[in-house]
Amino acid sequence: MILRSAILFLASVCGLSSLSAADEPALQSEVREQAQPPNFVILLIDDAAFMDLGTYGGEAATPNIDALARRGVMFTRYYTSPLCAPSRAMLLTGIDNHQTGVATIPEVLPREHVGQPGYTMSLEPGVMTIAARLQPQGYRTLMTGKWHLGSDQGDLPSDHGFDRSFALDASGADNWDDKPYMPFYSEAPWYEDGKPADLPDDFYSSEFIVDRMIDYLSETDTSKPFFAYLGFQAVHIPVQAPAEITARYRDTYSGGWQEMREARWQRAKALGLIPADAPLAPLPDGMRRWEELSAKDRELYAARMAVNAAMLEAMDLHIGRLIEHLKASGKYDNTVFLVTSDNGPEPNRGDNDWRLKLWMKFNGYHLDLEGIGEKGSWGFIGPEFAMAAASPGNLFKFHGAEGGIHVPMIMAGPNLPESIRQDALVQVTDIAPTFLEMAGVEGESTDGVPMTGRSLVPLLAGEAEAVYGAEEPIGIEVSGNSALIRGHYKITRNQLPWGDAKWRLYDLASDPGEVNDLAAARPELMASMLADYEAYGSKVGVLEVPEGYDSHAILTHNTQMRQLRTFWWVPVLLLLVLIAVCWPGVRLLKSLRRSRPDWPSS
């Protein structure tokens, strides 16, 4: 548990304070009693690390999000899943990812799991979103941005309770143009209200996502409360941002990833986010050392990280426009805001796979320093800077380590406590039941799948100090990357390429960076927590991944197979061209053989 002195230090730095006992009775009545149903806004960042936002100690300027933190509650022990689609499914339904049908993402699904219950890659029958529950209660339900919850008939937001939606049905897309970002997709599948849609010529993802939401808020019945879900593409690959914002960070990361990792670790200690003596995990084997790069490559990678920060700032800028619209329309004071990330930072690179580089070349992308982050630039930060961004945690997206599942979360709004830092353990499935209780809507459904999350209202009202008891386990699993947290202890298992599929035990209270494995020293505790994980997996329907499972290898294979199905005509055409070019020569050889009996036959 973080000490009160650390909380007060954070308050002096960020304008946050702890909740006093004298404030609790008034706060309870305020949270419980609503004069009118509140509005809800979810601002979901893609691939943001725990310390990426300014209020958590990040380098990017995020003044609008920081203002929401000062107005509300900043959570320090919020957990999500290590991949985007499962997290989104849990966020919108309050149900464990395996019970929603979106246990993982299609891109890394092994063939052994295809079509299995919980692994259909679509929200399955009986799984209801917050929007579907609020819609019958008179709420306007609006969605813009990344969806990624199924590509078949009946899978889009318009089929799951949203009145209006402009949705990207993919894991990502270009931020400047209407085109895909990787060969897994033949196009950028944008849909408006369930129908294919085009993007404007002046498209930039964060700006457009906010613009379209403002349009929907203005065009729908303003007398009704609303639920607005904005799924930003920032900071998913390709990392892209306006050049004038990127320029502000050109020198910020010139010291490299180890310097950044250590700097965030020190800031985390200064802000009281981790104990003063918490160790920092070293870079894993196989990661490059900054000093080993050429001067040119160091400049290029520092610039890529600058674009990452700029993309966060650009997103925050447009979030500010949405907030100003709500203030101007008189809706701000009665709106509950949630700011969080779907998982930790993205480690994948775009410069170490010749197939991807070839695809980029034919699709108008470059990896150069010139014009970095602008149209045509395919940006990424890579595993080393992802490791730095995840500091003081270990590893990053895809993994059950702290860097993959421990992310920021801010909640602010009417009658909620202000300038509070909340250290209680909470998880992504808790959001839906919280919003439904605030709206006065029954969360359980007699004909639907019951929620697994719990409402945070008692915690926010000061009626409870925790949502989960010290001995209550919380399980997380996506594609074999697993974690179980019980109190301040955690077991975790991380798959290839950056893990070894072995279970380890950590004490997060003293070792949030997951440096000292206690499995051998605490065998009884380890066995007990493994038993809890087995019970969790059996309850929700976890399927074990095949031996030697490697998400990067599966992604490469699935991409190649989908690319072959989509572009089958390319090799056929090349074969026909080859035949057309070679056929005259073949005929000439045959003619020569007929005219020259002594011509060699082989």
PDB file of C-alpha atoms in Angstrom, residues 30 60 118 238 252 262 266 320 372 375 397 486 514 560 596:
ATOM      1  CA  GLU A  30     -23.533  12.996  -3.518  1.00  0.00           C
ATOM      2  CA  ALA A  60       3.843  14.384 -23.406  1.00  0.00           C
ATOM      3  CA  GLY A 118     -15.260 -17.776 -26.290  1.00  0.00           C
ATOM      4  CA  PRO A 238       1.508   3.566 -37.364  1.00  0.00           C
ATOM      5  CA  THR A 252      13.253  14.783 -25.444  1.00  0.00           C
ATOM      6  CA  GLU A 262      15.376   5.091 -15.635  1.00  0.00           C
ATOM      7  CA  GLN A 266      12.776   7.845 -10.740  1.00  0.00           C
ATOM      8  CA  GLY A 320     -10.028  19.570 -25.180  1.00  0.00           C
ATOM      9  CA  ILE A 372       8.515  11.346 -39.938  1.00  0.00           C
ATOM     10  CA  LYS A 375       1.492  11.396 -44.373  1.00  0.00           C
ATOM     11  CA  LYS A 397       1.580  -5.123 -24.748  1.00  0.00           C
ATOM     12  CA  ARG A 486      -4.389 -11.699  -5.077  1.00  0.00           C
ATOM     13  CA  GLU A 514       8.708  -7.804 -11.299  1.00  0.00           C
ATOM     14  CA  GLN A 560       0.628 -14.107 -44.837  1.00  0.00           C
ATOM     15  CA  ARG A 596      18.828 -29.934 -85.495  1.00  0.00           C
TER      16      ARG A 596
END
